[in-house]
Each structure stands twice: as structure tokens, then as C-alpha cells.
Amino acid sequence: MDTPRHFLQLTDLSSDELRTLITRAHEIKDMQHRGEIYEPLRNRVLAMIFEKSSTRTRVSFETGMIQFGGQAIFLSPRDCQLGRGEAIEDTARVLSGMVDAVMMRTFHHEDQQRFAAAASIPVINGLSDLYHPCQLLADMQTYFSHRGDIRGQTVSWIGDGNNMCHSYINAAIQLDFHLRIACPKGYEPAPEIVHRAGSRVEISQDPCLAAEGAQLVVTDVWASMGQEEEARHREQAFADYQVNKAVMAAADKEALFMHCLPAHRNEEVSADVIDGPQSVVWEEAENRLHAQKALLEMLMTTG
Ligand code: CP
Ligand code: NVA
């Protein structure tokens, strides 16, 4: 059995592969906007396992497969045997015999690692408790298209040290930029992930300090999916961590604002920032489609 190529975290692609993929995502976007038909995945099938809700991830993968001439199948644990206790490894072996790749959104990253270890087809992380690498492909495509290569620039992450924050740390490693994180005590990213980034990552409790001179300011919800019961408590802990005009004023005056969405206006970001001129969130969301098509092409058409 050939070992398939998986994409469970950003570091599964080398720096060169990541830059090539971003360039390819731009080309695929231009082709799509010109109305060119490009179907490299005719008759190929992607299975999508969603343990949690999704708008962007589901629609972008499904649309991408259809535009590429293939199909996507939506599976929720409620409707398949995974939800009734069938082993992850058994499911991986069975799906490997029927479909050409699997995208998974799970609560536990470890479940994706187990699935991937037993699968003979590529497995893509569509969000786990630890990472959201597909979102970073779109974010980096968006940054590159506005400002060119991000190497040597400063990115400011304001808020929870969560799955998105971890993926920004991986992006800082792979694409060689500085990442300043501002988060309340007790909500820092995982130390072992921070450690891998060395001096590229700095952590403080001061949003304006983290944003100072940054070319990109990013945030995410204060309570991620699965943390609904902590939402009240988190609102208090994160009250001083809103990305608002004061934070954006500390950043470079050309700074972009990004958010993976869904957003809560006037919680983690003020309405005047997310709906303001520095925000590129709608383009960032659209780029999920193009960046993931580049990923699918890379994983499913090469050996
Ligand atoms: N950003 C993101 O992954 O959105 P969904 O939860 O809607 O897929
Ligand atoms: N941190 C968020 C991202 C959603 C796309 C969550 O895990 O719910």
C-alpha cells in the first residue's frame, strides 16, 4: 500500500510547497472567474465527515469537487456508523476502498491522526481542536494577493490561543513571519506548539502592544465550538481583547484585518472594524474555495 499524502496540519507541506500552492490558488481563482472549465478530478469522490457545524468548509469543499468534475459526500456521525461506535480505523479502511479522499472536522485531532494512519487515501483536516490548516491556506492566499509575500512581516493574533492561533503559529514557522499573540492568562496556545516556533512567536496580555506596527491583525471567536458552556465566563476573561479602532490604530496604517468567521460583532471584533475598509474577511472566505481546490489538486492528482 502506497503511503498517501495527508494534510492534518500546515507543517505537512514544506515552505516551498505552501508557496507553490498559494500561487496555484491564485491561478485557479482566475480561471474560475474567467469561467474556464477545469475538471482534473472527473469521477473522483471526496467524503466529508463533520462532527461539528460548518458553512464555509462544507460549501467550499463540496463546490470545489463539483467544479473539478467530481463529487462530495456529506457524512455526519449522526447518520453513519461512526456515531454508533464503529471503530475509526475500520471506517478509514472501508472509505479507502470507495472514495478518493476524506475531509474531516472532528472534536479531537487525535481521531484524525488515527483515521489517517489507517487510511490509504489522503485525509484533510477541516478543523480539529488543535488546528485549522485549510483556513490558513485561504488567509495566506488573501494576504499574498494584497501585499505579496508575508516573509519577514508582523502578524498580530488577538484573542484565544485556540486551533486558529495554533495554525497561525505553524504558518509563522513555514512562511517565516513574526507572530505577536495577545491573550488573557490561562488562554495561551499550547506550549509545545509555541516552542516549535522559537523566537518568531511572542506572547503578551496587551492587544495594542501586540498590534503595534503589524501588517495583519487577526482574531477569532472567544468560545469555539464545543466550549458553549464556557461562553459566559470567557466573555469576561476576553472583555479587553476586542479588535477595535484603537487596536487597528496601533497597527501599520496599511494593516489588513482577517477573521475566519463566523464572527460575533462587538464581541471579539467591533462592527466598524469587520465592516470597515481594512477588513478582507469576505475575500478571505471566498478564498477557502480556491485554496482548497489547489490543495485537492495537489493531493489527488499527484502520487
Ligand atoms: N471558517 C470556517 O471554517 O467556517 P465554517 O465553520 O463555516 O466552516
Ligand atoms: N475556533 C473556531 C473556528 C471556527 C471555524 C472553532 O473551533 O469553533
Coordinates of C-alpha atoms and ligand atoms in Angstrom, one line a residue:
M1 CA 0.0 0.0 0.0
D2 CA 1.4 3.4 -1.0
T3 CA 1.5 5.9 1.9
P4 CA -0.9 8.7 0.9
R5 CA -0.2 12.3 1.5
H6 CA -2.3 13.8 4.3
F7 CA -2.9 17.4 5.3
L8 CA -3.7 17.4 9.0
Q9 CA -1.6 20.5 9.8
L10 CA 0.1 23.2 7.9
T11 CA 3.6 21.7 8.5
D12 CA 2.5 18.7 6.5
L13 CA 3.5 20.9 3.5
S14 CA 7.0 22.3 3.1
S15 CA 7.6 26.0 2.9
D16 CA 8.1 25.7 -0.9
E17 CA 5.0 23.5 -1.4
L18 CA 3.0 26.1 0.6
R19 CA 4.2 29.0 -1.6
T20 CA 3.5 26.9 -4.8
L21 CA 0.1 26.1 -3.5
I22 CA -0.7 29.7 -2.9
T23 CA 0.4 30.6 -6.4
R24 CA -1.7 27.8 -7.8
A25 CA -4.7 29.0 -5.8
H26 CA -4.4 32.4 -7.5
E27 CA -4.4 30.7 -10.9
I28 CA -7.4 28.5 -10.1
K29 CA -9.3 31.6 -8.8
D30 CA -8.6 33.5 -12.0
M31 CA -9.6 30.5 -14.2
Q32 CA -12.9 30.2 -12.2
H33 CA -13.6 33.9 -12.5
R34 CA -13.0 33.7 -16.3
G35 CA -15.5 30.9 -16.5
E36 CA -13.0 28.3 -17.7
I37 CA -14.0 24.7 -17.2
Y38 CA -11.2 22.7 -15.5
E39 CA -12.0 19.2 -14.4
P40 CA -8.9 17.4 -13.1
L41 CA -11.0 15.3 -10.7
R42 CA -13.6 13.8 -13.0
N43 CA -15.4 10.8 -11.4
R44 CA -13.4 11.3 -8.2
V45 CA -15.2 11.4 -4.8
L46 CA -14.4 13.2 -1.6
A47 CA -16.1 12.0 1.6
M48 CA -16.6 14.8 4.2
I49 CA -17.1 13.8 7.9
F50 CA -18.5 16.6 10.0
E51 CA -18.8 16.2 13.8
K52 CA -19.5 19.9 14.2
S53 CA -21.4 22.6 12.2
S54 CA -20.0 24.3 9.2
T55 CA -20.9 26.7 6.4
R56 CA -17.7 27.7 4.7
T57 CA -15.8 24.4 5.0
R58 CA -18.7 22.3 3.8
V59 CA -19.7 24.5 0.9
S60 CA -16.2 25.3 -0.3
F61 CA -15.1 21.6 -0.4
E62 CA -18.4 20.5 -2.0
T63 CA -18.4 23.3 -4.6
G64 CA -14.7 22.7 -5.3
M65 CA -15.2 19.0 -6.0
I66 CA -18.2 19.7 -8.3
Q67 CA -16.3 22.4 -10.2
F68 CA -13.4 20.0 -10.6
G69 CA -15.8 17.4 -12.2
G70 CA -16.1 15.2 -9.2
Q71 CA -18.5 14.8 -6.2
A72 CA -18.5 15.2 -2.5
I73 CA -20.5 13.1 0.0
F74 CA -21.5 14.7 3.4
L75 CA -21.4 12.3 6.4
S76 CA -22.4 13.3 9.9
P77 CA -21.7 10.9 12.7
R78 CA -25.5 11.0 13.5
D79 CA -26.2 9.3 10.2
C80 CA -23.3 6.9 9.8
Q81 CA -22.0 4.1 11.9
L82 CA -19.2 6.2 13.4
G83 CA -21.8 7.7 15.7
R84 CA -22.8 4.2 16.8
G85 CA -19.3 3.2 17.8
E86 CA -17.8 1.7 14.6
A87 CA -14.0 2.0 15.0
I88 CA -12.4 5.0 13.4
E89 CA -9.8 2.7 11.8
D90 CA -12.4 0.4 10.3
T91 CA -14.2 3.4 8.9
A92 CA -11.0 4.6 7.4
R93 CA -10.3 1.2 5.7
V94 CA -13.8 1.0 4.3
L95 CA -13.9 4.5 2.9
S96 CA -10.4 4.0 1.5
G97 CA -11.9 1.3 -0.7
M98 CA -14.7 3.5 -2.0
V99 CA -13.7 7.2 -2.2
D100 CA -10.6 9.0 -3.3
A101 CA -10.0 11.4 -0.3
V102 CA -11.6 12.3 3.0
M103 CA -12.0 15.6 4.7
M104 CA -12.7 15.5 8.5
R105 CA -14.0 18.0 11.0
T106 CA -13.7 16.4 14.5
F107 CA -13.5 17.5 18.1
H108 CA -10.3 15.5 18.7
H109 CA -7.3 16.0 16.5
E110 CA -6.2 12.5 17.6
D111 CA -9.2 11.0 15.8
Q112 CA -7.9 12.4 12.5
Q113 CA -4.5 11.0 13.2
R114 CA -5.9 7.6 13.9
F115 CA -8.1 7.8 10.8
A116 CA -5.1 8.9 8.6
A117 CA -2.9 6.1 10.0
A118 CA -5.4 3.5 8.8
A119 CA -6.4 5.2 5.5
S120 CA -4.8 4.5 2.1
I121 CA -6.2 7.8 0.7
P122 CA -5.4 11.4 1.5
V123 CA -7.0 12.8 4.7
I124 CA -7.6 16.6 5.1
N125 CA -8.2 18.4 8.4
G126 CA -11.3 20.6 8.1
L127 CA -10.9 21.7 11.7
S128 CA -10.0 20.0 14.9
D129 CA -9.5 21.1 18.5
L130 CA -5.8 21.7 17.6
Y131 CA -5.6 23.1 14.1
H132 CA -7.5 24.7 11.2
P133 CA -4.9 24.4 8.4
C134 CA -7.3 24.9 5.4
Q135 CA -8.3 28.3 6.8
L136 CA -4.6 29.3 6.8
L137 CA -4.3 28.4 3.1
A138 CA -7.1 30.9 2.4
D139 CA -5.7 33.6 4.8
M140 CA -2.3 33.4 3.3
Q141 CA -3.6 33.5 -0.3
T142 CA -5.6 36.6 0.7
Y143 CA -2.5 38.2 2.3
F144 CA -0.3 37.4 -0.7
S145 CA -2.8 38.8 -3.2
H146 CA -2.9 42.1 -1.4
R147 CA 0.6 42.6 -0.1
G148 CA 2.9 40.0 -1.7
D149 CA 5.0 37.5 0.3
I150 CA 4.5 37.6 4.1
R151 CA 8.1 36.6 4.9
G152 CA 9.6 39.0 7.5
Q153 CA 6.2 40.8 8.2
T154 CA 4.5 41.0 11.5
V155 CA 1.1 39.4 12.2
S156 CA -0.9 40.1 15.4
W157 CA -3.2 37.5 16.8
I158 CA -5.6 38.9 19.4
G159 CA -7.7 36.5 21.5
D160 CA -7.9 32.9 22.3
G161 CA -4.8 30.6 21.9
N162 CA -7.1 28.2 20.0
N163 CA -7.0 26.0 16.9
M164 CA -6.7 29.0 14.6
C165 CA -4.0 30.5 16.7
H166 CA -2.0 27.2 16.6
S167 CA -2.3 27.2 12.8
Y168 CA -1.0 30.8 12.7
I169 CA 2.0 29.6 14.7
N170 CA 2.6 26.9 12.1
A171 CA 2.2 29.5 9.3
A172 CA 4.8 31.7 11.0
I173 CA 7.2 28.8 11.0
Q174 CA 6.5 27.7 7.4
L175 CA 6.3 31.2 5.9
D176 CA 8.8 32.9 8.1
F177 CA 6.9 35.8 9.7
H178 CA 6.7 37.3 13.2
L179 CA 3.6 36.5 15.2
R180 CA 2.7 38.6 18.2
I181 CA -0.1 37.0 20.3
A182 CA -2.2 38.8 22.9
C183 CA -4.4 36.6 25.0
P184 CA -5.6 36.5 28.6
K185 CA -3.7 34.5 31.2
G186 CA -4.9 30.9 31.1
Y187 CA -5.9 31.1 27.4
E188 CA -2.4 30.8 25.8
P189 CA -1.7 28.5 22.9
A190 CA -0.2 25.0 23.7
P191 CA 3.4 25.5 24.9
E192 CA 4.7 22.6 22.8
I193 CA 3.4 24.3 19.6
V194 CA 4.7 27.7 20.7
H195 CA 8.1 26.2 21.5
R196 CA 8.5 24.9 17.9
A197 CA 8.3 28.4 16.6
G198 CA 11.2 29.7 18.6
S199 CA 11.8 33.5 18.5
R200 CA 9.2 34.0 15.8
V201 CA 6.3 34.0 18.3
E202 CA 5.9 36.4 21.2
I203 CA 3.0 36.3 23.7
S204 CA 1.7 39.1 25.9
Q205 CA -1.5 40.3 27.6
D206 CA -1.6 43.6 25.7
P207 CA -3.6 43.8 22.4
C208 CA -2.3 47.3 21.5
L209 CA 1.3 46.2 22.1
A210 CA 0.8 43.0 20.0
A211 CA -0.7 45.0 17.2
E212 CA 2.0 47.7 17.1
G213 CA 3.2 48.1 13.6
A214 CA 1.6 44.8 12.4
Q215 CA 0.8 44.3 8.8
L216 CA -2.0 41.9 9.6
V217 CA -4.4 41.7 12.6
V218 CA -6.4 38.5 13.1
T219 CA -8.9 37.3 15.7
D220 CA -11.5 34.6 16.2
V221 CA -14.4 33.8 18.5
W222 CA -13.9 33.8 22.2
A223 CA -15.7 30.4 22.6
S224 CA -15.1 27.8 20.0
M225 CA -17.5 25.0 19.0
G226 CA -17.7 22.7 22.0
Q227 CA -17.0 25.5 24.5
E228 CA -20.5 26.8 24.6
E229 CA -20.8 26.2 28.3
E230 CA -17.8 28.4 29.0
A231 CA -19.1 31.3 26.8
R232 CA -20.2 33.5 29.7
H233 CA -17.0 33.1 31.6
R234 CA -15.0 33.7 28.5
E235 CA -16.8 36.9 27.7
Q236 CA -15.5 38.3 31.0
A237 CA -12.0 36.9 30.5
F238 CA -11.7 38.3 27.0
A239 CA -13.5 41.7 27.5
D240 CA -10.3 43.7 27.0
Y241 CA -9.3 41.7 23.9
Q242 CA -11.7 43.1 21.3
V243 CA -10.1 44.2 17.9
N244 CA -11.5 47.7 17.6
K245 CA -10.4 51.0 16.2
A246 CA -7.9 51.6 19.0
V247 CA -6.1 48.2 18.2
M248 CA -6.2 48.9 14.5
A249 CA -4.7 52.3 15.1
A250 CA -1.7 50.7 16.8
A251 CA -1.1 48.6 13.7
D252 CA 0.6 49.6 10.5
K253 CA -1.8 52.1 8.7
E254 CA -2.0 49.6 5.7
A255 CA -2.7 46.7 8.0
L256 CA -5.4 44.2 6.9
F257 CA -7.9 42.6 9.2
M258 CA -8.9 38.9 9.0
H259 CA -11.3 36.6 10.8
C260 CA -12.0 33.0 9.8
L261 CA -15.8 33.6 10.5
P262 CA -18.4 33.1 11.9
A263 CA -17.9 36.4 13.8
H264 CA -19.7 38.0 16.7
R265 CA -19.8 41.7 16.0
N266 CA -18.9 43.9 19.0
E267 CA -17.5 40.9 20.9
E268 CA -14.1 39.8 19.5
V269 CA -14.3 42.5 16.8
S270 CA -16.1 45.8 16.6
A271 CA -18.6 46.3 13.8
D272 CA -16.6 49.3 12.4
V273 CA -13.5 47.1 12.0
I274 CA -15.0 44.0 10.5
D275 CA -17.2 46.1 8.2
G276 CA -14.5 48.7 7.7
P277 CA -12.0 49.4 4.9
Q278 CA -9.1 47.3 6.3
S279 CA -11.2 44.2 6.6
V280 CA -10.8 41.5 3.9
V281 CA -13.0 38.8 5.5
W282 CA -15.3 38.2 2.5
E283 CA -12.4 37.7 0.1
E284 CA -10.8 35.5 2.8
A285 CA -13.9 33.4 3.0
E286 CA -14.2 33.1 -0.8
N287 CA -10.5 32.0 -1.0
R288 CA -11.4 28.9 1.0
L289 CA -12.8 27.6 -2.2
H290 CA -9.8 28.4 -4.4
A291 CA -7.1 27.5 -1.9
Q292 CA -8.7 24.1 -1.1
K293 CA -9.1 23.4 -4.9
A294 CA -5.4 23.9 -5.2
L295 CA -4.9 21.5 -2.2
L296 CA -7.3 18.9 -3.7
E297 CA -5.4 19.1 -7.0
M298 CA -2.1 18.6 -5.2
L299 CA -3.2 15.7 -3.0
M300 CA -5.4 13.9 -5.5
T301 CA -3.6 14.2 -8.8
T302 CA 0.0 13.6 -7.7
G303 CA 1.3 10.4 -6.3
Ligands
CP1 N1 -14.1 29.4 8.9 C1 -14.8 28.2 8.9 O1 -14.2 27.1 8.9 O2 -16.1 28.3 8.8 P1 -17.2 27.1 8.9 O3 -17.2 26.7 10.4 O4 -18.5 27.8 8.5 O5 -16.8 26.0 8.1
NVA2 N1 -12.1 28.5 16.6 C1 -13.4 28.2 15.9 C2 -13.1 28.2 14.5 C3 -14.4 28.0 13.6 C4 -14.1 28.0 12.2 C5 -13.9 26.9 16.4 O1 -13.2 26.0 16.6 O2 -15.2 26.9 16.6

